[in-house]
GROMACS .gro file of C-alpha atoms in nm:
model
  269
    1UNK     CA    1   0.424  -2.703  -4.466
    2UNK     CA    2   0.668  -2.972  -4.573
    3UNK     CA    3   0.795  -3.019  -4.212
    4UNK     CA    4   0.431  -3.121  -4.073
    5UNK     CA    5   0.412  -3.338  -4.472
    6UNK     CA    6   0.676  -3.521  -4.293
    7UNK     CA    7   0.589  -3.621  -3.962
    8UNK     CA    8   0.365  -3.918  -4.123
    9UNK     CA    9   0.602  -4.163  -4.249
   10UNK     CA   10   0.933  -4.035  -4.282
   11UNK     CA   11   1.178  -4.178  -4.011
   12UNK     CA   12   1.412  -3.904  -3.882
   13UNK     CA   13   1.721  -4.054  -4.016
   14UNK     CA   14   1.578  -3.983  -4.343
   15UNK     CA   15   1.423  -3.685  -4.282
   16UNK     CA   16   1.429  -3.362  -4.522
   17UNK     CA   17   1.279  -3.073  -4.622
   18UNK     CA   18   1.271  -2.826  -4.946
   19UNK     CA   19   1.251  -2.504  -5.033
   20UNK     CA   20   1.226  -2.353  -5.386
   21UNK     CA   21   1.210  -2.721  -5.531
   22UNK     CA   22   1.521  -2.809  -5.411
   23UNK     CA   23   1.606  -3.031  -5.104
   24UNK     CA   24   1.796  -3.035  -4.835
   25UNK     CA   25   1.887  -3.275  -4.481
   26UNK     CA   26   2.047  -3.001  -4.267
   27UNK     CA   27   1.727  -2.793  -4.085
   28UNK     CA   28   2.006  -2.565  -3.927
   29UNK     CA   29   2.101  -2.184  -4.174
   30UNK     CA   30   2.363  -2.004  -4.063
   31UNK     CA   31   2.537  -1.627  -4.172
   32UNK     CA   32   2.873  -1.540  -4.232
   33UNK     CA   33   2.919  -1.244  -4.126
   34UNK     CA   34   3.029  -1.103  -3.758
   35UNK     CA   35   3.321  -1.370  -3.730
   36UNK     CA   36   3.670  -1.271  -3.649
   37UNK     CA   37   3.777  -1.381  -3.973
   38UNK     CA   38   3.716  -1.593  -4.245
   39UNK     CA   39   3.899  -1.874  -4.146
   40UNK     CA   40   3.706  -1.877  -3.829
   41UNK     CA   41   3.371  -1.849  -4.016
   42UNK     CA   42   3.471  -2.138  -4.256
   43UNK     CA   43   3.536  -2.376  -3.966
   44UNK     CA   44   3.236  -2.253  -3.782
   45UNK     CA   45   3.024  -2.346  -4.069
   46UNK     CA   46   3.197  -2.674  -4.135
   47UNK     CA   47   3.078  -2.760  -3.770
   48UNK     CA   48   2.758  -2.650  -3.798
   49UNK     CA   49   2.652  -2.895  -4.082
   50UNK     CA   50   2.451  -2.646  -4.277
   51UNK     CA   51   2.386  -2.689  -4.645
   52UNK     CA   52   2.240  -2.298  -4.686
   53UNK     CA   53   2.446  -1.997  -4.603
   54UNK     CA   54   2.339  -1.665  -4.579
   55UNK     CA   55   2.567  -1.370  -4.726
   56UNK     CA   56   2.523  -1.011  -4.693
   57UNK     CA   57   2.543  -0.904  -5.073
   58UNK     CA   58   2.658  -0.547  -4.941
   59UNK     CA   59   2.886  -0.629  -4.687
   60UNK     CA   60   3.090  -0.926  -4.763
   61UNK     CA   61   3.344  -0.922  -5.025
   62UNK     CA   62   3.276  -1.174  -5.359
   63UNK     CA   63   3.380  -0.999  -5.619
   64UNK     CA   64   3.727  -0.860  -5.530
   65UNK     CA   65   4.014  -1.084  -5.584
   66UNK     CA   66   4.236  -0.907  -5.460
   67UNK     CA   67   4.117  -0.906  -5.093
   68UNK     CA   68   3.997  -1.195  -4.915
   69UNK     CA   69   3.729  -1.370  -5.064
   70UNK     CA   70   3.444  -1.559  -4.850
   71UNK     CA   71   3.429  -1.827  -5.159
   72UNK     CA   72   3.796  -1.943  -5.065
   73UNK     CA   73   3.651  -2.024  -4.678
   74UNK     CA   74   3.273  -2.128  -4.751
   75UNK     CA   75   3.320  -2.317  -5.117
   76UNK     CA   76   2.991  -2.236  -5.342
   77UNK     CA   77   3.036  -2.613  -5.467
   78UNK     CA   78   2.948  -2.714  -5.128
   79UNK     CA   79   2.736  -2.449  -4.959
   80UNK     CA   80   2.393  -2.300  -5.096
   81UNK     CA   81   2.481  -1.958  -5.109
   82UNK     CA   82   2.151  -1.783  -5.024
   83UNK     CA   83   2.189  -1.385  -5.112
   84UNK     CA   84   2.029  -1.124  -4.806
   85UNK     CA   85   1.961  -0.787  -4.793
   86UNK     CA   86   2.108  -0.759  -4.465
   87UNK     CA   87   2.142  -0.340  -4.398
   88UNK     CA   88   1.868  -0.264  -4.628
   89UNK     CA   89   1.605   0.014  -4.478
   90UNK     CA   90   1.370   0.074  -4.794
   91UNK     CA   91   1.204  -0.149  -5.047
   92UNK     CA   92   1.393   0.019  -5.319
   93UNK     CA   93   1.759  -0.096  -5.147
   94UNK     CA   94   1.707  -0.409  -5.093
   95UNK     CA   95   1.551  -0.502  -5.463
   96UNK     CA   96   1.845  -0.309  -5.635
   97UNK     CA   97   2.062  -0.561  -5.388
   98UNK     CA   98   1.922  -0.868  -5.519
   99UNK     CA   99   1.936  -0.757  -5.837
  100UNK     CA  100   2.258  -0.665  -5.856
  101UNK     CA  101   2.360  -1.010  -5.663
  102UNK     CA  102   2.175  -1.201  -5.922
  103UNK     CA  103   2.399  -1.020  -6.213
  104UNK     CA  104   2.682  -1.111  -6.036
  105UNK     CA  105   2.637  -1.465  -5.924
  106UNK     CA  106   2.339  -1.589  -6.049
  107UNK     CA  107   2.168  -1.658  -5.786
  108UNK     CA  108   1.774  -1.627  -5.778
  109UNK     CA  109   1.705  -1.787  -5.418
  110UNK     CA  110   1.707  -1.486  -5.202
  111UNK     CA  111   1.671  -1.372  -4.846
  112UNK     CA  112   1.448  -1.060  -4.851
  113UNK     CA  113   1.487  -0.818  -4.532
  114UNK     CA  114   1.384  -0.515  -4.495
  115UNK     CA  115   1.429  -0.332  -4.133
  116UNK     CA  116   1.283  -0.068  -3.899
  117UNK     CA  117   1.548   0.201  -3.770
  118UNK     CA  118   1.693   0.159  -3.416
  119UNK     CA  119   1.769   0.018  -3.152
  120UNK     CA  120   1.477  -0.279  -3.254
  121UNK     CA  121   1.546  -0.319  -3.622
  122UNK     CA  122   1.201  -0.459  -3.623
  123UNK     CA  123   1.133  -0.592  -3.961
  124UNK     CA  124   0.963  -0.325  -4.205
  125UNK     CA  125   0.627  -0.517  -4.279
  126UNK     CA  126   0.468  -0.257  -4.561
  127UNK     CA  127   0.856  -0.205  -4.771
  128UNK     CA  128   0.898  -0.587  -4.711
  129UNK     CA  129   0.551  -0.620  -4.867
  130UNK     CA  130   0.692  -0.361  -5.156
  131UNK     CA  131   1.044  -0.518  -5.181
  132UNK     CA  132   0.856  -0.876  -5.226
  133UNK     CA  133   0.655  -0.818  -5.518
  134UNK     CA  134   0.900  -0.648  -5.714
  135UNK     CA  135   1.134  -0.908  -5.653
  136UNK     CA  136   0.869  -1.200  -5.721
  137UNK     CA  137   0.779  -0.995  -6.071
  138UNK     CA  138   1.115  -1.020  -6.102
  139UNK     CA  139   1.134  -1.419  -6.105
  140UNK     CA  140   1.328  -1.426  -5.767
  141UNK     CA  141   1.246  -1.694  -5.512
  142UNK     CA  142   1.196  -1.525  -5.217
  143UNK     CA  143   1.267  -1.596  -4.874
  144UNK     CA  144   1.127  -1.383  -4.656
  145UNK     CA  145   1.216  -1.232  -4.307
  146UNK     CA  146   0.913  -1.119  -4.102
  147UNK     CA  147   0.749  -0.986  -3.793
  148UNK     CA  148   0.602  -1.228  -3.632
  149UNK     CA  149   0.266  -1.178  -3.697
  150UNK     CA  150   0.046  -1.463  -3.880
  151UNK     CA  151  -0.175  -1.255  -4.084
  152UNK     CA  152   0.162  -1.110  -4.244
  153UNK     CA  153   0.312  -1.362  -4.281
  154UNK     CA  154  -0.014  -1.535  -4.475
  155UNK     CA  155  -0.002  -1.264  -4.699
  156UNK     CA  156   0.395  -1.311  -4.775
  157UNK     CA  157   0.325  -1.636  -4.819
  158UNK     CA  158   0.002  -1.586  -5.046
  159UNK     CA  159   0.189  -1.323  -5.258
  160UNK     CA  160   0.392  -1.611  -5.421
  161UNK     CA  161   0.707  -1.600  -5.140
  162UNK     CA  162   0.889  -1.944  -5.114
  163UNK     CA  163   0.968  -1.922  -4.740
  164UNK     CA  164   0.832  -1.704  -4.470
  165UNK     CA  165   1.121  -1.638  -4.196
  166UNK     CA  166   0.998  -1.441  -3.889
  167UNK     CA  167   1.148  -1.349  -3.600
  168UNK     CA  168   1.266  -1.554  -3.284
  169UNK     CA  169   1.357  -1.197  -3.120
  170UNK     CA  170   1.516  -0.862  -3.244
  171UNK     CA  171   1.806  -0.941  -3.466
  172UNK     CA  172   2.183  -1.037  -3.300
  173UNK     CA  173   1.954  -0.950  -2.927
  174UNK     CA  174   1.989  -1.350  -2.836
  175UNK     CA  175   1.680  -1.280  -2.638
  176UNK     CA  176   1.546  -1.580  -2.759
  177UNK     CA  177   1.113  -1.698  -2.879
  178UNK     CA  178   1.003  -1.423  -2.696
  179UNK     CA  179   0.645  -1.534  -2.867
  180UNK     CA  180   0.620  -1.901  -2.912
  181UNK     CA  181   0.242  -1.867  -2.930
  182UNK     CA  182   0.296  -1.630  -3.213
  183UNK     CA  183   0.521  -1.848  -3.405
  184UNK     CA  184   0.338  -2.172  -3.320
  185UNK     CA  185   0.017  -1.977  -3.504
  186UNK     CA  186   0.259  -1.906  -3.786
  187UNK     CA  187   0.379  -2.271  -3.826
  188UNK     CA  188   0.014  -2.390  -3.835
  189UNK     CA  189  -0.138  -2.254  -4.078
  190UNK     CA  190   0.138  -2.245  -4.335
  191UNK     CA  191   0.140  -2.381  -4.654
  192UNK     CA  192   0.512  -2.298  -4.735
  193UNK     CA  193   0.817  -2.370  -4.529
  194UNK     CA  194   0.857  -2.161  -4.153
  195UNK     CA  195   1.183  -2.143  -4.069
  196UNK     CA  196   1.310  -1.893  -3.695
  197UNK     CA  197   1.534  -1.654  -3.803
  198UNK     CA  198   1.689  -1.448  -3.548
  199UNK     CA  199   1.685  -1.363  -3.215
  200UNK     CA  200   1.811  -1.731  -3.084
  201UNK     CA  201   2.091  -1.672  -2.865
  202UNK     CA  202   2.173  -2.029  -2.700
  203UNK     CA  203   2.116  -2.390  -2.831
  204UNK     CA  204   1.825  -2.479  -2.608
  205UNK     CA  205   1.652  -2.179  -2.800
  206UNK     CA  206   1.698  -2.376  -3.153
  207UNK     CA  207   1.539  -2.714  -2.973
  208UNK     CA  208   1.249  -2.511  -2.863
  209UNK     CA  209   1.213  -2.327  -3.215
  210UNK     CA  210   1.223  -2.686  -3.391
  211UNK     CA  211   1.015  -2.850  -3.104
  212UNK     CA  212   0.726  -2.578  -3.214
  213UNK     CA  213   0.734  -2.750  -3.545
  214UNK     CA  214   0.980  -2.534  -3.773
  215UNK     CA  215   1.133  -2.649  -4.109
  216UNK     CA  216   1.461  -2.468  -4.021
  217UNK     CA  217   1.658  -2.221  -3.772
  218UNK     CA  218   1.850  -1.944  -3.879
  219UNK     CA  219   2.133  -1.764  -3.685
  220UNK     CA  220   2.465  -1.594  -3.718
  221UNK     CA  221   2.531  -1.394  -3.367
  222UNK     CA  222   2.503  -1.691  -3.147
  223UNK     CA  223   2.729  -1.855  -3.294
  224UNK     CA  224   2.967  -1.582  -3.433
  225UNK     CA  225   2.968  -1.409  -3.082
  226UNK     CA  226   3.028  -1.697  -2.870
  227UNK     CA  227   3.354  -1.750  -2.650
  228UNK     CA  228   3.423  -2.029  -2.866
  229UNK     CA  229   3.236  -2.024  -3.192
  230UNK     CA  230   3.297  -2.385  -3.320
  231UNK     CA  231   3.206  -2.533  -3.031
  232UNK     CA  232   2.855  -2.340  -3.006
  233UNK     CA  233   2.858  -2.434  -3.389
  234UNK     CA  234   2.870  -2.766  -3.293
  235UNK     CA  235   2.585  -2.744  -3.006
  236UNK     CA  236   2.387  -2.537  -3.237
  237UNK     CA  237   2.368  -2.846  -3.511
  238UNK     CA  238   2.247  -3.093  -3.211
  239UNK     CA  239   2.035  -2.848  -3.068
  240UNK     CA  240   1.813  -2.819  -3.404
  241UNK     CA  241   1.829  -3.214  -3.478
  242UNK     CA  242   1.729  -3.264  -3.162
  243UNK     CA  243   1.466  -3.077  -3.115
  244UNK     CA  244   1.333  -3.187  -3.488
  245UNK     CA  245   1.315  -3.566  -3.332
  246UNK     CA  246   1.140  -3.428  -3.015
  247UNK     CA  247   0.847  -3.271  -3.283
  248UNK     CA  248   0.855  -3.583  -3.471
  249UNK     CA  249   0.838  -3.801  -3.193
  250UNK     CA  250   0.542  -3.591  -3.017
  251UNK     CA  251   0.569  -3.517  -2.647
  252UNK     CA  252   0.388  -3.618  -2.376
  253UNK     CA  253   0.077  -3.429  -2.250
  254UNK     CA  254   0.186  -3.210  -1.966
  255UNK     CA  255  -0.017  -3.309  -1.649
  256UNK     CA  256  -0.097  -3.072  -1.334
  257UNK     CA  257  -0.093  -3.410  -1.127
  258UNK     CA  258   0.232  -3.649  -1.069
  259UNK     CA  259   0.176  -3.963  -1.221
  260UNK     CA  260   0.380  -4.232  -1.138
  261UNK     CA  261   0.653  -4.428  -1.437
  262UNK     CA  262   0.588  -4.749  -1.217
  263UNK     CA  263   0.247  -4.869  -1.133
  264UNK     CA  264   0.100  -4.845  -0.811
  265UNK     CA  265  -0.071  -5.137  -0.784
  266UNK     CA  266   0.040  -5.508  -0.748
  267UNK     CA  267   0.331  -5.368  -0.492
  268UNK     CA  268   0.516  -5.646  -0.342
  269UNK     CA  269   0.411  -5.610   0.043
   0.00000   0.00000   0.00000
């Protein structure tokens, strides 16, 4: 994983990682969807210092000039525009999604999702499975969203995906890592890059996901549904550096005994 390729000898100030052979400083992804409008998501975005965007091929508007366009808020010159299948139930949907998003922008670095029905929307492991090989016989570079189970997402990853993406917590729930162990397992035996996606509903919830070792965070809803989206934009960007120097840096061993900062011996009397 290139996040644990870095710990060696890169400084943090200099610190990267890459996906798909191409690089990037920013370890924080965020949507652009569920804003109140676009001029809110572009400043949002602006604050959050990500590089990658996701953009829900079938629900946000590219194509039609004539209504407002999410290129004129979120430029494609300065943003990587990463394609989702974001409301996609079966295999078949999504791949005729990417498909047609690759016609019409050329884009071949996708984010694959597939979900479960309601209320969970728990990721559809055997059409994701489906939906990725198509789309890697296809030459797509996929990204891939996933329960977060290690076994699956070793076999995502072994299948040829770029990226395996699972879940912090039930998508827009904000409930958080409800299974750090999980995740942690993940991270560890990864050859590709891990990155949290979903589920994180508050900036201390990004630290932790970096702090487990992640290459990257994901999120849309806790930003887009905060009181005051550019502010938790803002939060959100120091919450994920942060908690990529605290992994760096390595913690301290956690101790069931106090022991002191000062020593205890050679007290003046």
């Amino acid at each position: 994983m290139d996040g644990m390729q870095n710990q060696g000898g890169t400084t943090p100030d200099e610190d990267s990682w890459e996906v798909a052979g191409q690089r990037f400083r920013s370890r924080l992804i965020v949507g652009t969807g569920r804003y109140k409008s676009l001029e809110e998501t572009g400043e949002a975005i602006a604050a959050s210092g990500a590089e990658i965007v996701t953009v829900a091929v079938r629900r946000v508007n590219l194509s039609d000039p004539g209504a407002p366009m999410l290129q004129d808020f979120v430029d494609p010159k300065t943003y990587t525009y990463l394609p989702n299948t974001a409301g996609c139930h079966t295999a078949q949907d999504a791949v005729r999604t990417l498909r047609l998003a690759r016609e019409a922008g050329g884009w071949n670095l996708v984010k694959l999702e597939v979900l479960g029905p309601p209320p969970f929307l728990y990721p559809d492991m055997p059409a994701t499975f489906e939906a990725a090989e198509a789309l890697i016989k296809d030459g797509f570079q996929v990204m891939v969203y996933c329960a977060d189970d290690p076994l699956a997402a070793k076999r995502l990853e072994e299948m040829g995906c770029v990226a395996v993406m699972p879940l912090g917590a039930p998508i827009g729930s904000g409930l958080g890592l409800t299974n750090p162990f999980m995740l942690r397992s993940i991270i560890q035996n990864a050859k590709v890059p891990v990155l949290v996606d979903a589920g994180i509903g508050t900036a201390s919830e990004a630290a932790q996901a970096m702090e487990l070792g992640c290459d990257a965070v994901l999120l849309n809803s806790a930003i887009a549904h905060a009181r005051e989206p550019v502010r938790m934009a803002r939060a959100m960007k120091a919450a994920v550096e942060a908690g990529r120097h605290a992994y760096l840096a390595g913690r301290m061993p956690r101790n069931y005994s106090a022991d002191a900062s000062s020593p205890m011996s050679g007290l003046i009397k």
